[in-house]
One Martini backbone bead per residue (centre of mass of N, CA, C, O) as a GRO file, in nm:
protein
  357
    1MET     BB    1  15.183  -6.496  16.181
    2PRO     BB    2  15.034  -6.402  16.438
    3VAL     BB    3  14.974  -6.084  16.615
    4ASN     BB    4  14.912  -6.242  16.859
    5ASP     BB    5  14.936  -6.467  17.131
    6ASN     BB    6  14.731  -6.633  16.962
    7ASP     BB    7  14.698  -6.887  16.738
    8ALA     BB    8  14.373  -6.904  16.821
    9PRO     BB    9  14.118  -6.734  16.821
   10GLU     BB   10  13.840  -6.684  16.965
   11ALA     BB   11  13.518  -6.703  16.977
   12GLY     BB   12  13.414  -6.383  16.862
   13VAL     BB   13  13.406  -6.021  16.946
   14SER     BB   14  13.607  -5.740  16.832
   15PHE     BB   15  13.600  -5.418  16.911
   16VAL     BB   16  13.746  -5.136  16.735
   17MET     BB   17  13.873  -4.803  16.867
   18PRO     BB   18  13.971  -4.502  16.773
   19VAL     BB   19  14.086  -4.223  16.993
   20LEU     BB   20  14.029  -3.852  16.955
   21ASN     BB   21  13.870  -3.605  17.071
   22GLU     BB   22  13.555  -3.757  17.182
   23ARG     BB   23  13.370  -3.672  17.426
   24ALA     BB   24  13.085  -3.609  17.284
   25TYR     BB   25  13.073  -3.926  17.148
   26LEU     BB   26  13.181  -4.180  17.302
   27GLU     BB   27  12.945  -4.287  17.481
   28HIS     BB   28  12.749  -4.341  17.248
   29ALA     BB   29  12.928  -4.538  17.094
   30ILE     BB   30  12.963  -4.745  17.322
   31ASN     BB   31  12.663  -4.807  17.374
   32SER     BB   32  12.612  -4.924  17.083
   33VAL     BB   33  12.800  -5.166  17.135
   34LEU     BB   34  12.698  -5.288  17.415
   35ALA     BB   35  12.394  -5.331  17.287
   36GLN     BB   36  12.477  -5.570  17.143
   37GLU     BB   37  12.332  -5.878  17.039
   38LEU     BB   38  12.496  -6.181  17.144
   39THR     BB   39  12.614  -6.536  17.138
   40VAL     BB   40  12.896  -6.415  17.187
   41PRO     BB   41  13.170  -6.297  17.277
   42ALA     BB   42  13.273  -5.959  17.394
   43GLU     BB   43  13.465  -5.663  17.295
   44LEU     BB   44  13.629  -5.338  17.374
   45VAL     BB   45  13.889  -5.165  17.196
   46LEU     BB   46  14.073  -4.885  17.298
   47ALA     BB   47  14.258  -4.635  17.117
   48LEU     BB   48  14.453  -4.395  17.282
   49GLY     BB   49  14.501  -4.084  17.237
   50PRO     BB   50  14.626  -3.748  17.294
   51SER     BB   51  14.407  -3.600  17.456
   52THR     BB   52  14.251  -3.256  17.551
   53ASP     BB   53  13.914  -3.311  17.642
   54GLY     BB   54  13.873  -3.584  17.837
   55THR     BB   55  13.861  -3.866  17.697
   56THR     BB   56  14.045  -4.050  17.865
   57GLU     BB   57  13.891  -4.024  18.133
   58LEU     BB   58  13.627  -4.136  18.025
   59ALA     BB   59  13.734  -4.413  17.935
   60GLN     BB   60  13.832  -4.502  18.215
   61ARG     BB   61  13.555  -4.490  18.353
   62LEU     BB   62  13.409  -4.693  18.164
   63ALA     BB   63  13.607  -4.932  18.209
   64ALA     BB   64  13.560  -4.955  18.520
   65GLY     BB   65  13.235  -5.034  18.460
   66ASP     BB   66  13.346  -5.242  18.220
   67ALA     BB   67  13.500  -5.541  18.126
   68ARG     BB   68  13.469  -5.513  17.805
   69ILE     BB   69  13.664  -5.276  17.842
   70ARG     BB   70  13.961  -5.184  17.665
   71LEU     BB   71  14.302  -5.048  17.687
   72VAL     BB   72  14.508  -4.861  17.458
   73ASP     BB   73  14.784  -4.716  17.320
   74ASN     BB   74  14.816  -4.403  17.091
   75PRO     BB   75  15.061  -4.179  17.063
   76ALA     BB   76  15.048  -4.109  16.748
   77ALA     BB   77  14.718  -4.085  16.660
   78HIS     BB   78  14.691  -4.284  16.439
   79ILE     BB   79  14.461  -4.484  16.309
   80PRO     BB   80  14.618  -4.744  16.211
   81VAL     BB   81  14.779  -4.774  16.471
   82GLY     BB   82  14.537  -4.809  16.661
   83LEU     BB   83  14.408  -5.050  16.522
   84ASN     BB   84  14.648  -5.244  16.553
   85ALA     BB   85  14.665  -5.233  16.860
   86ALA     BB   86  14.377  -5.346  16.906
   87ILE     BB   87  14.406  -5.610  16.749
   88ARG     BB   88  14.650  -5.726  16.908
   89ALA     BB   89  14.471  -5.713  17.187
   90SER     BB   90  14.282  -5.909  17.090
   91ARG     BB   91  14.073  -6.230  17.120
   92TYR     BB   92  13.901  -6.250  16.854
   93ALA     BB   93  13.789  -6.368  16.529
   94THR     BB   94  13.624  -6.096  16.519
   95ILE     BB   95  13.637  -5.777  16.354
   96ILE     BB   96  13.505  -5.455  16.463
   97ARG     BB   97  13.482  -5.155  16.331
   98VAL     BB   98  13.486  -4.842  16.507
   99ASP     BB   99  13.355  -4.511  16.575
  100ALA     BB  100  13.343  -4.226  16.776
  101HIS     BB  101  13.147  -4.081  16.535
  102SER     BB  102  12.952  -4.330  16.596
  103GLU     BB  103  12.655  -4.554  16.547
  104LEU     BB  104  12.508  -4.848  16.604
  105ALA     BB  105  12.278  -5.043  16.507
  106PRO     BB  106  12.055  -5.249  16.591
  107GLY     BB  107  12.192  -5.566  16.503
  108TYR     BB  108  12.459  -5.532  16.346
  109ALA     BB  109  12.647  -5.765  16.438
  110ALA     BB  110  12.460  -6.007  16.383
  111ARG     BB  111  12.420  -5.950  16.083
  112ALA     BB  112  12.721  -5.957  16.002
  113LEU     BB  113  12.776  -6.249  16.085
  114GLU     BB  114  12.569  -6.371  15.890
  115THR     BB  115  12.702  -6.259  15.631
  116LEU     BB  116  12.972  -6.394  15.658
  117GLU     BB  117  12.859  -6.684  15.653
  118ARG     BB  118  12.688  -6.670  15.387
  119THR     BB  119  12.936  -6.552  15.189
  120GLY     BB  120  13.250  -6.583  15.287
  121ALA     BB  121  13.363  -6.331  15.371
  122ALA     BB  122  13.620  -6.109  15.500
  123ASN     BB  123  13.439  -5.843  15.446
  124VAL     BB  124  13.191  -5.629  15.603
  125GLY     BB  125  12.956  -5.375  15.489
  126GLY     BB  126  12.771  -5.069  15.501
  127VAL     BB  127  12.588  -4.796  15.590
  128MET     BB  128  12.644  -4.448  15.592
  129HIS     BB  129  12.458  -4.248  15.820
  130ALA     BB  130  12.421  -3.927  15.823
  131ASP     BB  131  12.414  -3.679  16.091
  132GLY     BB  132  12.244  -3.395  16.265
  133ARG     BB  133  12.182  -3.093  16.444
  134ALA     BB  134  12.278  -2.854  16.325
  135PRO     BB  135  12.258  -2.698  16.026
  136PHE     BB  136  12.545  -2.760  15.936
  137GLN     BB  137  12.553  -3.068  15.998
  138ARG     BB  138  12.303  -3.134  15.823
  139ALA     BB  139  12.426  -3.045  15.557
  140VAL     BB  140  12.659  -3.244  15.557
  141ALA     BB  141  12.494  -3.504  15.585
  142ARG     BB  142  12.331  -3.479  15.324
  143LEU     BB  143  12.592  -3.492  15.142
  144TYR     BB  144  12.693  -3.765  15.233
  145ASN     BB  145  12.410  -3.906  15.127
  146SER     BB  146  12.507  -3.794  14.849
  147PRO     BB  147  12.637  -3.828  14.533
  148VAL     BB  148  12.727  -3.525  14.509
  149GLY     BB  149  12.919  -3.517  14.757
  150LEU     BB  150  13.081  -3.838  14.750
  151GLY     BB  151  13.035  -4.006  14.458
  152GLY     BB  152  12.863  -4.289  14.513
  153GLY     BB  153  12.923  -4.481  14.716
  154ALA     BB  154  12.774  -4.749  14.848
  155TYR     BB  155  12.795  -4.650  15.164
  156HIS     BB  156  12.612  -4.376  15.075
  157GLY     BB  157  12.332  -4.556  14.953
  158GLY     BB  158  12.313  -4.834  14.887
  159THR     BB  159  12.082  -5.125  14.781
  160HIS     BB  160  12.288  -5.347  14.672
  161GLU     BB  161  12.392  -5.651  14.716
  162GLY     BB  162  12.756  -5.714  14.723
  163GLU     BB  163  13.031  -5.676  14.578
  164ALA     BB  164  13.326  -5.487  14.686
  165GLU     BB  165  13.586  -5.259  14.718
  166SER     BB  166  13.473  -5.171  15.000
  167ALA     BB  167  13.438  -5.090  15.363
  168TYR     BB  168  13.261  -4.969  15.615
  169LEU     BB  169  13.483  -5.024  15.853
  170GLY     BB  170  13.419  -5.337  15.932
  171VAL     BB  171  13.380  -5.702  15.916
  172MET     BB  172  13.641  -5.920  16.025
  173ARG     BB  173  13.869  -6.162  15.968
  174ARG     BB  174  14.140  -6.233  16.147
  175ALA     BB  175  14.289  -6.433  15.958
  176VAL     BB  176  14.309  -6.230  15.721
  177LEU     BB  177  14.463  -6.008  15.862
  178ASP     BB  178  14.710  -6.183  15.920
  179GLU     BB  179  14.772  -6.249  15.623
  180VAL     BB  180  14.793  -5.932  15.507
  181GLY     BB  181  14.888  -5.721  15.763
  182LEU     BB  182  14.698  -5.521  15.819
  183PHE     BB  183  14.748  -5.202  15.855
  184ASP     BB  184  14.888  -4.931  15.697
  185GLU     BB  185  15.092  -4.702  15.879
  186THR     BB  186  15.160  -4.500  15.621
  187ILE     BB  187  14.842  -4.456  15.622
  188ARG     BB  188  14.615  -4.203  15.730
  189ARG     BB  189  14.425  -4.226  15.477
  190GLY     BB  190  14.255  -4.489  15.327
  191GLU     BB  191  14.323  -4.763  15.482
  192ASP     BB  192  14.073  -4.934  15.403
  193TRP     BB  193  14.111  -4.949  15.098
  194GLU     BB  194  14.393  -5.082  15.104
  195LEU     BB  195  14.314  -5.333  15.261
  196ASN     BB  196  14.095  -5.431  15.057
  197LEU     BB  197  14.289  -5.469  14.827
  198ARG     BB  198  14.455  -5.698  14.962
  199ILE     BB  199  14.221  -5.888  15.008
  200ARG     BB  200  14.149  -5.921  14.705
  201GLN     BB  201  14.436  -6.008  14.607
  202ALA     BB  202  14.413  -6.275  14.802
  203GLY     BB  203  14.102  -6.387  14.720
  204HIS     BB  204  13.894  -6.220  14.867
  205LEU     BB  205  13.587  -6.104  15.006
  206VAL     BB  206  13.398  -5.807  14.955
  207TRP     BB  207  13.103  -5.681  15.133
  208PHE     BB  208  12.770  -5.552  15.069
  209ASP     BB  209  12.521  -5.448  15.327
  210PRO     BB  210  12.235  -5.247  15.349
  211SER     BB  211  12.131  -5.352  15.641
  212LEU     BB  212  12.374  -5.200  15.737
  213SER     BB  213  12.397  -4.949  16.004
  214VAL     BB  214  12.562  -4.621  16.042
  215THR     BB  215  12.603  -4.353  16.245
  216TYR     BB  216  12.721  -4.029  16.139
  217TRP     BB  217  12.918  -3.752  16.268
  218PRO     BB  218  13.004  -3.473  16.159
  219ARG     BB  219  13.143  -3.196  16.137
  220GLU     BB  220  13.072  -2.867  16.309
  221SER     BB  221  13.268  -2.704  16.108
  222TRP     BB  222  13.411  -2.552  15.847
  223LEU     BB  223  13.714  -2.585  15.916
  224ARG     BB  224  13.708  -2.885  15.989
  225LEU     BB  225  13.604  -2.981  15.717
  226ALA     BB  226  13.832  -2.872  15.538
  227ARG     BB  227  14.060  -3.029  15.677
  228GLN     BB  228  13.952  -3.312  15.632
  229PHE     BB  229  13.935  -3.302  15.315
  230ARG     BB  230  14.226  -3.235  15.258
  231ALA     BB  231  14.349  -3.489  15.387
  232THR     BB  232  14.191  -3.698  15.224
  233GLY     BB  233  14.290  -3.602  14.945
  234ALA     BB  234  14.594  -3.642  14.990
  235TRP     BB  235  14.572  -3.956  15.035
  236ARG     BB  236  14.449  -4.018  14.762
  237GLY     BB  237  14.690  -3.915  14.603
  238GLU     BB  238  14.885  -4.121  14.724
  239LEU     BB  239  14.729  -4.371  14.617
  240VAL     BB  240  14.776  -4.299  14.322
  241ARG     BB  241  15.082  -4.319  14.329
  242ARG     BB  242  15.078  -4.628  14.423
  243PHE     BB  243  14.797  -4.750  14.241
  244GLY     BB  244  14.657  -4.588  14.035
  245ARG     BB  245  14.400  -4.743  13.848
  246ARG     BB  246  14.262  -4.861  14.113
  247ASN     BB  247  14.133  -4.597  14.109
  248GLY     BB  248  13.861  -4.430  14.079
  249ILE     BB  249  13.726  -4.187  13.872
  250ARG     BB  250  13.575  -4.011  14.093
  251PHE     BB  251  13.845  -3.890  14.226
  252PHE     BB  252  13.888  -3.669  13.974
  253ALA     BB  253  13.672  -3.442  14.000
  254PRO     BB  254  13.773  -3.231  14.211
  255PRO     BB  255  14.048  -3.158  14.071
  256ALA     BB  256  13.912  -3.060  13.812
  257LEU     BB  257  13.770  -2.822  13.945
  258VAL     BB  258  14.021  -2.673  14.041
  259VAL     BB  259  14.150  -2.634  13.764
  260LEU     BB  260  13.913  -2.474  13.644
  261VAL     BB  261  13.926  -2.236  13.839
  262VAL     BB  262  14.213  -2.147  13.772
  263ILE     BB  263  14.164  -2.097  13.472
  264ALA     BB  264  13.940  -1.887  13.506
  265VAL     BB  265  14.114  -1.676  13.649
  266LEU     BB  266  14.322  -1.641  13.424
  267VAL     BB  267  14.127  -1.563  13.202
  268GLY     BB  268  14.009  -1.316  13.344
  269LEU     BB  269  14.276  -1.158  13.358
  270LEU     BB  270  14.330  -1.150  13.051
  271GLN     BB  271  14.068  -0.997  12.986
  272MET     BB  272  14.105  -0.744  13.171
  273THR     BB  273  14.400  -0.675  13.023
  274GLY     BB  274  14.363  -0.747  12.698
  275VAL     BB  275  14.505  -1.018  12.602
  276LEU     BB  276  14.210  -1.141  12.573
  277THR     BB  277  14.038  -1.154  12.258
  278GLY     BB  278  13.774  -1.208  12.082
  279LEU     BB  279  13.707  -1.518  11.963
  280LEU     BB  280  13.896  -1.664  12.156
  281SER     BB  281  13.758  -1.559  12.413
  282ILE     BB  282  13.482  -1.688  12.359
  283VAL     BB  283  13.568  -1.983  12.343
  284ILE     BB  284  13.710  -2.004  12.619
  285SER     BB  285  13.470  -1.918  12.788
  286ALA     BB  286  13.289  -2.158  12.715
  287VAL     BB  287  13.483  -2.384  12.816
  288VAL     BB  288  13.514  -2.264  13.118
  289TYR     BB  289  13.237  -2.129  13.225
  290LEU     BB  290  13.008  -2.335  13.175
  291PRO     BB  291  13.089  -2.556  13.380
  292LEU     BB  292  13.074  -2.362  13.625
  293LEU     BB  293  12.778  -2.289  13.589
  294ALA     BB  294  12.673  -2.577  13.620
  295TYR     BB  295  12.781  -2.613  13.907
  296LEU     BB  296  12.628  -2.380  14.038
  297LEU     BB  297  12.345  -2.492  13.969
  298LEU     BB  298  12.382  -2.752  14.129
  299VAL     BB  299  12.416  -2.629  14.408
  300ILE     BB  300  12.142  -2.482  14.408
  301ALA     BB  301  11.967  -2.732  14.364
  302VAL     BB  302  12.049  -2.887  14.619
  303ALA     BB  303  11.949  -2.660  14.818
  304CYS     BB  304  11.636  -2.662  14.692
  305LEU     BB  305  11.563  -2.928  14.747
  306PRO     BB  306  11.396  -3.153  14.884
  307GLY     BB  307  11.525  -3.190  15.218
  308GLY     BB  308  11.707  -2.919  15.291
  309GLY     BB  309  11.553  -2.767  15.495
  310GLY     BB  310  11.615  -2.489  15.619
  311ALA     BB  311  11.751  -2.190  15.552
  312ARG     BB  312  12.027  -2.240  15.692
  313GLN     BB  313  12.089  -2.513  15.563
  314ARG     BB  314  12.082  -2.412  15.267
  315LEU     BB  315  12.309  -2.206  15.296
  316TRP     BB  316  12.525  -2.408  15.382
  317THR     BB  317  12.519  -2.578  15.124
  318LEU     BB  318  12.646  -2.356  14.938
  319LEU     BB  319  12.926  -2.398  15.100
  320VAL     BB  320  12.982  -2.703  15.153
  321LEU     BB  321  13.006  -2.834  14.875
  322PRO     BB  322  13.256  -2.674  14.766
  323THR     BB  323  13.435  -2.737  15.007
  324MET     BB  324  13.458  -3.039  14.968
  325HIS     BB  325  13.567  -3.036  14.675
  326LEU     BB  326  13.808  -2.829  14.698
  327SER     BB  327  13.960  -2.950  14.935
  328TRP     BB  328  13.998  -3.228  14.815
  329GLY     BB  329  14.132  -3.136  14.548
  330LEU     BB  330  14.377  -2.994  14.671
  331GLY     BB  331  14.484  -3.238  14.823
  332PHE     BB  332  14.517  -3.426  14.581
  333LEU     BB  333  14.724  -3.263  14.419
  334GLY     BB  334  14.938  -3.266  14.640
  335GLY     BB  335  14.956  -3.578  14.663
  336VAL     BB  336  15.045  -3.631  14.367
  337LEU     BB  337  15.294  -3.430  14.342
  338ARG     BB  338  15.431  -3.486  14.666
  339GLY     BB  339  15.265  -3.615  14.861
  340ALA     BB  340  15.142  -3.656  15.186
  341ARG     BB  341  15.329  -3.743  15.401
  342ASP     BB  342  15.237  -3.569  15.712
  343THR     BB  343  14.943  -3.568  15.675
  344VAL     BB  344  14.673  -3.452  15.876
  345ASP     BB  345  14.380  -3.447  16.069
  346ALA     BB  346  14.324  -3.142  16.218
  347SER     BB  347  14.016  -3.178  16.314
  348ARG     BB  348  14.115  -3.377  16.570
  349LEU     BB  349  14.262  -3.136  16.706
  350GLY     BB  350  14.181  -2.963  16.975
  351THR     BB  351  13.875  -3.011  17.051
  352ARG     BB  352  13.530  -2.869  17.083
  353ASN     BB  353  13.241  -3.027  17.163
  354THR     BB  354  12.910  -3.088  17.139
  355PRO     BB  355  12.703  -3.248  17.310
  356LEU     BB  356  12.502  -3.498  17.308
  357PRO     BB  357  12.167  -3.571  17.392
   0.00000   0.00000   0.00000
C-alpha cells in the first residue's frame, strides 16, 4: 500500500531535505535545488527539526516566497524520521534526497533522471565532493575526498559507473520505496546503507554514476567532527550487530586501530614497570609498535603530499585524520559491544555556523 494519499504519484520530482540547525547552509542548499532545470514538475519538501539557530524561521521565509517549497515537522529531529515525513508528504514519482549541508551541481537532477531511465535502477547516486572555507574545514574536506580518510567508498571519488552497494543521498523511484518500506526509523546513522540493502535484496539495482556531483560542507570544528564520527561509528557497529558480514571489510580498520593503540599503551606500561622485559618485550614491541609507526608515517605523508594546502591546513590534517579514524573506531566498538541505543549526532545540536559567502 503506498505511503502517501495518492495511489499513483504524479510524474515529477520531489526533493526531500531533513533540516536541523543549518541556518548558515540552508539557503545555499535550497538555491542549488531550485536552480535545477527539469522538464517535469518539481517540489522541495523540508522536514524541519527543532532548530535553535533561526533555521526554522529562515525556512518559513523562503517557503513563503516560493510555492515549490513545502514544510513538514520533524519534532524527533532524527534524519530517517524526517526523510520519511517528507516522502509521505511528497507528490511525485521520483524522490531526490538532498542535504542541508550540501549543494547540487547544475544539471544534477536531469542527469540523474536520465541515468534512472537508462539503467532501470531503483536508486542512483554520484560523487560527494567535500569542500571547505577555513583551513580546518579544507583539511577535513580533503580527507573526505581521499581513500585514506573514509575508506575508499565509490561516492568518495569513484570514476567507474556501475552497480553499487549504496548511493550517496540517492535519486529513487517512489514505487520501490513504497515496496521496501521507506527508511528504517530505528537507525539514526547509516540509514541510507540499510535502505539500499533492502532495495538490493528485493531484486532492484542500485547504481553509481560519477558524472553526478554534490558539494558537501564538512563540520567546521574539531569537537563537532569528533562527535559526528563517533556517532557514525556507533551506528555502523549497530549495523554490524544486525547484518553481520553484509558490512564491508573496510569498516573494521578504524576499530582495529583503536584496539592497537590500547594494546600499545598497555604494553608500554608493562615495559615501564619492568613487568615485560627481554626478548619477549622486543618481539611484542615489534608486533605492536611497528604498525603504529607505519600509521604515523602515513598521517605525516598525507599532510605533506601536494595539494595539502597551506601550513595551517597541513597541521590540521595531522590532527584531523587520526581524529576521524579513532572517533569512528571508538564509536564502532561501542556500537558492536552494546548497540548504538540512543546515540545521536550531537554535532548537529545547538550549533552556530559561519555563514557561507
